[in-house]
Coordinates of C-alpha atoms and ligand atoms in Angstrom, one line a residue:
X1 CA -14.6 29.0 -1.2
X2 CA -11.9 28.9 1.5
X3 CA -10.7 25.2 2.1
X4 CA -7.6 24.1 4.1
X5 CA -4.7 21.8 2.4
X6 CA -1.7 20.2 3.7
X7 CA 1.7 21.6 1.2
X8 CA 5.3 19.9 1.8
X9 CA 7.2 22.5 4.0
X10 CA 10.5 20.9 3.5
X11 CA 11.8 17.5 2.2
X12 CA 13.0 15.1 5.0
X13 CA 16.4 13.9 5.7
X14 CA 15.9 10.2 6.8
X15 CA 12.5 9.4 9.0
X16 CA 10.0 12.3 7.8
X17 CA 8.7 14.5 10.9
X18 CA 5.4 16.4 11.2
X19 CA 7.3 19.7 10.6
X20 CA 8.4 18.6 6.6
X21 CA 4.4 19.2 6.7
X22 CA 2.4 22.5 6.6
X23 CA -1.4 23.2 6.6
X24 CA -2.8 26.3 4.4
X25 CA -5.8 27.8 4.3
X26 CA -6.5 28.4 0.7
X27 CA -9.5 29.9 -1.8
X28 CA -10.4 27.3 -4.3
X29 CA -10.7 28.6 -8.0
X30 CA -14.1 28.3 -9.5
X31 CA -15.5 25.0 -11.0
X32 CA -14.9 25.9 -15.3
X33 CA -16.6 23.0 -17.8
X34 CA -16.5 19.5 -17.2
X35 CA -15.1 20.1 -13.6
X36 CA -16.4 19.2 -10.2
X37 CA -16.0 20.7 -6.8
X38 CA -15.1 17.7 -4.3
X39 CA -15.6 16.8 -0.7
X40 CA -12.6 14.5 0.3
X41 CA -13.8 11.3 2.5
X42 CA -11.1 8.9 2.7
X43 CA -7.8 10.0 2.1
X44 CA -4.8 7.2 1.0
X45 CA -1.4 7.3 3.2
X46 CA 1.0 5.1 1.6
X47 CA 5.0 4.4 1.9
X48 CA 5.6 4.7 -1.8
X49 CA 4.7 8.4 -0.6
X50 CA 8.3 8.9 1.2
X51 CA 9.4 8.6 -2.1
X52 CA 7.9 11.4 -3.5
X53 CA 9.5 13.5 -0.9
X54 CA 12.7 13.3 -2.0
X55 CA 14.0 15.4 -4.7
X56 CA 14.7 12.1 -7.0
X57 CA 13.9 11.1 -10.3
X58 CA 11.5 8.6 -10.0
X59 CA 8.9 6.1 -11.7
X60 CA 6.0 9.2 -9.9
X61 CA 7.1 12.7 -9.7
X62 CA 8.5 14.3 -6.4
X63 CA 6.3 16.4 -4.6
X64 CA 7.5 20.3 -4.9
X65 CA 7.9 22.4 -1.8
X66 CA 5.1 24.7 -1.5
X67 CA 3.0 22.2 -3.1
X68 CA -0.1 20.0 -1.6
X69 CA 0.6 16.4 -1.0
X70 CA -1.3 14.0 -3.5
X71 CA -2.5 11.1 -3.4
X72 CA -5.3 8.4 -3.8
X73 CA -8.9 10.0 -2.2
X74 CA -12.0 9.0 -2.7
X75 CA -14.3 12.0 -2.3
X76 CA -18.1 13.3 -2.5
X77 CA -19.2 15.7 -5.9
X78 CA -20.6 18.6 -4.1
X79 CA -21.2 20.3 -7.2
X80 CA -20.5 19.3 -10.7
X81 CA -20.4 21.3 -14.1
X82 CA -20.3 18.1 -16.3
X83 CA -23.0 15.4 -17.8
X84 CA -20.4 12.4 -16.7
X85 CA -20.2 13.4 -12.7
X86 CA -23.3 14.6 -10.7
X87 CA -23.2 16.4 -7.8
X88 CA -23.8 13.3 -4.8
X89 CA -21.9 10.7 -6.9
X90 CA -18.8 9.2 -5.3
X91 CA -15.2 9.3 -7.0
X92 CA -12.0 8.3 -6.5
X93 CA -8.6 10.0 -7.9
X94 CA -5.4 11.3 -7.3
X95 CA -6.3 14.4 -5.2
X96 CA -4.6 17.0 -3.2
X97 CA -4.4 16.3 0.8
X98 CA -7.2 19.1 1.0
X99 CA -10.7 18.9 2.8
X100 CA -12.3 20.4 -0.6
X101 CA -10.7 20.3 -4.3
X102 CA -11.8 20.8 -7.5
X103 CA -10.8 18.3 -10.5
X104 CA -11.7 18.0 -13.9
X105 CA -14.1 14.5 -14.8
X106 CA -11.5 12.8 -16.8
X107 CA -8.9 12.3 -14.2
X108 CA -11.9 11.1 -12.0
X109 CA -13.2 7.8 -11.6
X110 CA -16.9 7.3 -10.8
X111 CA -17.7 4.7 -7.6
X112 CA -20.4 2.4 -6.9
X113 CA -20.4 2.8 -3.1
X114 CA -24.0 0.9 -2.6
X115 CA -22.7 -2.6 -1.4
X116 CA -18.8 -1.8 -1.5
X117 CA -17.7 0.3 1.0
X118 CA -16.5 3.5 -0.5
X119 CA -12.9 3.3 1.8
X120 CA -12.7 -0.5 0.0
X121 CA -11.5 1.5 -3.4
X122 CA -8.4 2.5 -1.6
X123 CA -7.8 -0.5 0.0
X124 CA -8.4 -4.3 -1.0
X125 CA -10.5 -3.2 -3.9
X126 CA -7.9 -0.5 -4.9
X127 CA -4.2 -0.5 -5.2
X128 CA -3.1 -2.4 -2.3
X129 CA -5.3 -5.2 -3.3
X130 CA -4.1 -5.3 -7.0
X131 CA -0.7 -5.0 -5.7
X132 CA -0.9 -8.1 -3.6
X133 CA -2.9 -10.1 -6.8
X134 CA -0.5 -9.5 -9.1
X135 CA 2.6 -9.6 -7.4
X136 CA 1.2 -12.9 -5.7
X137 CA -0.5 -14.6 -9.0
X138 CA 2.3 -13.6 -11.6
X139 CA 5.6 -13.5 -10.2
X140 CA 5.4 -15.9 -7.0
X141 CA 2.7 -18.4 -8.5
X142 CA 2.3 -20.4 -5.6
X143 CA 1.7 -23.7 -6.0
X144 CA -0.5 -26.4 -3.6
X145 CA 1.7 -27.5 -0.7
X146 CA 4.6 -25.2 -1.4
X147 CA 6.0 -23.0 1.2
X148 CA 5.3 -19.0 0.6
X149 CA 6.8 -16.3 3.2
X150 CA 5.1 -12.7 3.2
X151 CA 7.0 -10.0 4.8
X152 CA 5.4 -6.5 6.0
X153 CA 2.7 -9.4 6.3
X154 CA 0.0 -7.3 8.6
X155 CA 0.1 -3.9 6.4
X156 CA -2.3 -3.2 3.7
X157 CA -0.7 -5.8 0.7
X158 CA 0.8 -7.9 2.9
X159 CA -2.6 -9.5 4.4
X160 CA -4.0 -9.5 0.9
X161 CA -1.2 -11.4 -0.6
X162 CA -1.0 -14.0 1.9
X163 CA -4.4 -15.1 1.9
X164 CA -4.2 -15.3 -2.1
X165 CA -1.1 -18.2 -1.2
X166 CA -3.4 -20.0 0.9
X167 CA -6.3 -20.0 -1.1
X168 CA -3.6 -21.2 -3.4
X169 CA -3.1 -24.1 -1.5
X170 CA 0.3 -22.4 0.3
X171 CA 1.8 -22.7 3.4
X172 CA 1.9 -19.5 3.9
X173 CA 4.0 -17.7 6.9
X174 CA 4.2 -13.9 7.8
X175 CA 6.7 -11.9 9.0
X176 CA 5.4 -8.8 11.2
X177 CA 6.8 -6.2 13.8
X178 CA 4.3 -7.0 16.8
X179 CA 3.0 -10.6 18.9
X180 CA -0.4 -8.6 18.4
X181 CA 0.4 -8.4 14.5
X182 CA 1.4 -12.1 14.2
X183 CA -1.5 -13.5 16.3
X184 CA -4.4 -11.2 14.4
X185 CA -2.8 -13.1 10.6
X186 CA -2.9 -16.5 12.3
X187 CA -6.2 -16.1 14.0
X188 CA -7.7 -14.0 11.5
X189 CA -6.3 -14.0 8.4
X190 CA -5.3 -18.4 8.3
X191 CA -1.6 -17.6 8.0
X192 CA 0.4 -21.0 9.2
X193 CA 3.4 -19.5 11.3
X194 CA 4.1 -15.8 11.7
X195 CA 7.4 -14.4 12.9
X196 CA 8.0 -11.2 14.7
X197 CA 10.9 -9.3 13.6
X198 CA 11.5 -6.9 16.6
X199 CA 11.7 -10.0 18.6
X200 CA 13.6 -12.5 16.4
X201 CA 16.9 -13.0 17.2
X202 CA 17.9 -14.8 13.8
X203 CA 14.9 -14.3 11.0
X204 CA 17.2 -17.3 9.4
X205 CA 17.1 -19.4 11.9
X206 CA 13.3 -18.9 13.0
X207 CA 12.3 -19.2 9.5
X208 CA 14.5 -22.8 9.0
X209 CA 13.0 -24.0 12.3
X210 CA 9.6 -23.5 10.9
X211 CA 10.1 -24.7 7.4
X212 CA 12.9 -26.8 7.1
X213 CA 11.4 -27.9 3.5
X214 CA 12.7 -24.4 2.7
X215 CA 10.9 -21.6 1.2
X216 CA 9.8 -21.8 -2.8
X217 CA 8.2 -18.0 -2.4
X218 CA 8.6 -14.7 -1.1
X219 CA 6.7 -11.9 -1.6
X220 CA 9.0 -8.6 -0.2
X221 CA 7.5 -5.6 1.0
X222 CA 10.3 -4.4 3.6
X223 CA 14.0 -5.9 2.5
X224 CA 16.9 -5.5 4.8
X225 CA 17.7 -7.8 7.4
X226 CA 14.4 -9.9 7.3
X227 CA 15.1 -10.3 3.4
X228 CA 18.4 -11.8 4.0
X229 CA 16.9 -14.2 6.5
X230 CA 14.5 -15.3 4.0
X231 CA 16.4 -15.6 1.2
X232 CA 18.7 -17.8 2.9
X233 CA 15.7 -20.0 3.1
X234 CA 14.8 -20.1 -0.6
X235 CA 15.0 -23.5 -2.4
X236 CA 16.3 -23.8 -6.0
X237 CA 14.1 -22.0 -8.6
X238 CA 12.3 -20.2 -6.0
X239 CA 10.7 -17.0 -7.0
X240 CA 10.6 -13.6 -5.3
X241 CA 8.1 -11.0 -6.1
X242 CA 9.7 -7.2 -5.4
X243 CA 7.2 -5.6 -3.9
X244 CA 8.6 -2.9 -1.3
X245 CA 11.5 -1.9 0.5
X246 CA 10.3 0.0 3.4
X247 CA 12.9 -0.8 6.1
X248 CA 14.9 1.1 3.3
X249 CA 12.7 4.5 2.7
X250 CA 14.5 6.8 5.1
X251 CA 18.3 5.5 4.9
X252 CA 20.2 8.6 4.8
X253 CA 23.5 6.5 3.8
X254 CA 22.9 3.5 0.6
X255 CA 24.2 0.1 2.0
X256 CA 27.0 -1.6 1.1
X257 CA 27.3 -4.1 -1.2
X258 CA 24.5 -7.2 -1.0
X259 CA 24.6 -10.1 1.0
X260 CA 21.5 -11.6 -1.1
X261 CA 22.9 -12.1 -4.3
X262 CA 25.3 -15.2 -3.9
X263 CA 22.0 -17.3 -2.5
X264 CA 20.1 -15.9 -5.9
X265 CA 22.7 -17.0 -8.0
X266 CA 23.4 -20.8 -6.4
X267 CA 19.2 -21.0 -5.7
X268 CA 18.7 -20.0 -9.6
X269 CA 16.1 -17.8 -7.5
X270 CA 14.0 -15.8 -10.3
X271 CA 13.6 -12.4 -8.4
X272 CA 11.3 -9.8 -10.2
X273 CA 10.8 -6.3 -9.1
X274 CA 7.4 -4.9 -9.7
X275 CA 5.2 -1.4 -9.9
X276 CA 1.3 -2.0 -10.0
X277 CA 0.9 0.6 -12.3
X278 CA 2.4 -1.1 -14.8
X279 CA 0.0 -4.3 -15.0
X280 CA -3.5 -2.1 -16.4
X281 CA -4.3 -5.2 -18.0
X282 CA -3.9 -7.5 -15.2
X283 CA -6.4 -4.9 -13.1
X284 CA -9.8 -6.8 -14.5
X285 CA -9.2 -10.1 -13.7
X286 CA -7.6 -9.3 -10.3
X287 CA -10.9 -7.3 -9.2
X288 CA -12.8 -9.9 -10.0
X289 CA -11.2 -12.3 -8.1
X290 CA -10.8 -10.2 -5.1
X291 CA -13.9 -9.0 -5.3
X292 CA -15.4 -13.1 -5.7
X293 CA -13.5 -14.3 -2.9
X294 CA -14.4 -11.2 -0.2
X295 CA -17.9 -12.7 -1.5
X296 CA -17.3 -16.2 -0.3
X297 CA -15.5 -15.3 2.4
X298 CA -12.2 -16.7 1.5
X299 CA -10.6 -13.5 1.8
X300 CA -10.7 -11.0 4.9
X301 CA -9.8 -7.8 5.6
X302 CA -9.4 -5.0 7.9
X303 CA -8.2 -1.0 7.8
X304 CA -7.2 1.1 10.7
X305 CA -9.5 4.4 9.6
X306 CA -7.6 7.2 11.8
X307 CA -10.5 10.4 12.2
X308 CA -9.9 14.3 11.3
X309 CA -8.0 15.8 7.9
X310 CA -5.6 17.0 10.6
X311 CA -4.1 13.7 11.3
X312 CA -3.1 12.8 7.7
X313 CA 0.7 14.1 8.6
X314 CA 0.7 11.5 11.6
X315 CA -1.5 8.5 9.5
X316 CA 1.8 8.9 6.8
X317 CA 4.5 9.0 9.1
X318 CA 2.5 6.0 11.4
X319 CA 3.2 3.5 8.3
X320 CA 6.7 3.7 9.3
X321 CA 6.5 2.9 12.9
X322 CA 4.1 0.4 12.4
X323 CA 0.8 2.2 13.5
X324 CA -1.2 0.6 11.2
X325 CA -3.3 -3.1 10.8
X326 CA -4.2 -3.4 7.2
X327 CA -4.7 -0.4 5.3
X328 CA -3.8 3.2 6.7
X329 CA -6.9 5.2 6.0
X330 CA -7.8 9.0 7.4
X331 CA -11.4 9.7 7.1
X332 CA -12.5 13.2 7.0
X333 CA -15.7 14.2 8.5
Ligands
LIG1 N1 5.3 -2.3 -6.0 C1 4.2 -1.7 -5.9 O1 3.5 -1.3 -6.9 C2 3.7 -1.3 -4.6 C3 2.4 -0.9 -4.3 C4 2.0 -0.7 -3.0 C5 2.9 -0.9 -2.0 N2 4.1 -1.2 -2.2 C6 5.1 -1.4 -1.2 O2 4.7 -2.5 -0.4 C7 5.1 -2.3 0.9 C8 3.8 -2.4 1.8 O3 2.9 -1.3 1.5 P1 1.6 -1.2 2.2 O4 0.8 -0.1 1.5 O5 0.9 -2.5 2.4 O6 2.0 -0.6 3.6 P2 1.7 -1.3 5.0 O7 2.3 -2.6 5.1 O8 0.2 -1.2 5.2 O9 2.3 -0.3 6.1 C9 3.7 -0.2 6.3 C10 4.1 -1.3 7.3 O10 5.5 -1.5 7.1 C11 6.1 -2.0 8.2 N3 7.4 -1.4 8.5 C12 7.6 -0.1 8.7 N4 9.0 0.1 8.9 C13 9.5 -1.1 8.7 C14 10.9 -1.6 8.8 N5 11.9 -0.7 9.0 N6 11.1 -2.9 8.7 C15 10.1 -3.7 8.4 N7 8.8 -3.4 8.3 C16 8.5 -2.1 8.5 C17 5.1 -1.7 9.4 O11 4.6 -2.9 9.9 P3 5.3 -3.8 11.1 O12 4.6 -3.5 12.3 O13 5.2 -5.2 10.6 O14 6.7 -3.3 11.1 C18 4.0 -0.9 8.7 O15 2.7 -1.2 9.2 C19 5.8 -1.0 1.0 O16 7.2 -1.2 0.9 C20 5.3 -0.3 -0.2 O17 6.2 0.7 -0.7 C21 4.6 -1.4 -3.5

């Protein structure tokens, strides 16, 4: 059957542009044993992405020229030729950016969509959540009454992990890039202070004005400039959990030297970089606990869901610019 699919046209030098993508109209092959022929629902756009654009070894392959953009999708069976996946089941998997696909059952992963939302698996309930759990629980192990600042604070892991430091007992303050960004994670989302970086003159200053008991964690999604405001903030034996360095994705020149690690050594600040892939056994316990507290309502959430497989080039590049609350979603009709 024919099915259209979105191939990289040409890798991007700095900030990625709609032409590095192209849309094909393709025939699928036909469904052999133990495969399935998919329907794709809601399709993942994440930052770790940009990465995969570049022509760079990497923790994740690089995406080929020619070759359909993957990612994280969960998607209907339309038709199955396996006993594990039935035709109407939901799954989830690392899919082409394509309205239909075929996949083998193995590298699929069967959904319970009845009381979950099915767009819930690619967002809290999926990797962004277990990304904020871990990187929250194990490395910055907040502590009652400590002082915890989130940066990237209103994107998908950001909101996660600051509500896991509050319901640690945190003060917990986000950094953002919008007043409408800070005020939906103190109103919303019980974050204590926010800070806006567009705005701030001095993240250093702001921050010391706002905490002057220092920080004692800081979980980094962005780097840069707000990271050096920080971690001028950080008390001794403060920890840092290295989540994500977007302000950093689309540099076309690497910076020079690093004005952080002075205050890491003189803090004694523990600083641990971290890939969620690489916790499988930390997954359980952190789905639980999500899972509990969306329950109880101790933890919120919300997604920005942009509509039509069309707009999956301009859902990526929005994650750099900002476009989205909470997760960056595109829902395919
Ligand atoms: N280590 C891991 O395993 C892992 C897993 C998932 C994600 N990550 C990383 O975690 C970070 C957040 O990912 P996410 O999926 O939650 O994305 P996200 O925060 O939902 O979306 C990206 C956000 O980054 C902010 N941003 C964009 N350009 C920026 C810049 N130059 N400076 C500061 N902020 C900027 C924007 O928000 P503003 O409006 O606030 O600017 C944007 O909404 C990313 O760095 C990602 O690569 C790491």
């Amino acid at each position: 059957m024919k099915t259209t699919q979105f191939v990289l046209a040409s890798r991007p030098y700095g900030m990625p542009t709609p032409e590095n993508f192209r849309l094909e109209e393709v025939m699928t092959e036909d469904i052999k044993h133990d495969e399935v022929l998919l329907k794709s629902w809601y399709v993942s756009v994440d930052p770790y992405m940009r990465g995969r654009m570049n022509d760079t070894k990497s923790y994740i392959e690089a995406f080929q020229v020619g070759q359909p953009i993957k990612g994280n999708v969960v998607a209907k069976v339309i038709e199955s030729k396996s006993d594990k996946i039935k035709a109407g089941d939901i799954v989830i998997g690392t899919l082409p950016w394509s309205e239909y696909s075929i996949e083998n059952v193995e590298r699929l992963k069967k959904i319970d969509s009845r009381n979950i939302p099915p767009h819930y698996y690619l967002s809290i309930l999926g990797m962004p959540g277990l990304t904020a759990y871990i990187g929250m629980i194990d490395i910055c192990k907040p502590i009652k009454g400590e002082t915890v600042v989130v940066s990237g604070a209103a994107g998908a892991v950001g909101l996660v992990a600051g509500q896991i430091a509050k319901i640690k007992g945190a003060i917990v303050i986000g950094i953002a890039g919008s007043d409408e960004k800070c005020n939906m994670i103190k109103e919303k989302f019980g974050f204590d202070e926010a800070i806006n970086y567009n705005t701030s003159r001095s993240i250093r200053k702001d921050l010391a004005k706002i905490c002057p008991q220092g920080v004692n964690a800081y979980f980094d999604n962005v780097g840069g400039a707000v990271t050096e405001g920080v971690v001028a903030n950080l008390n001794f034996r403060a920890r840092i959990a290295l989540c994500g360095q977007i302000s950093q994705y689309n540099n076309t020149k690497l910076p020079e030297g690093n004005l952080i690690m002075s205050w890491l050594l003189t803090k004694s600040v523990t600083l641990q970089g971290f890939i969620v892939r690489s916790f499988p056994d930390r997954y359980e316990e952190a789905l639980t606990n999500l899972a509990r507290w969306l329950n109880e309502g101790r933890l919120n959430y919300t997604e920005t869901i942009i509509h039509g497989f069309d707009k999956l080039p301009d859902a990526f590049l929005g994650l750099f610019s900002g476009k989205n609350k909470g997760k960056m979603l595109v829902e395919i009709e």
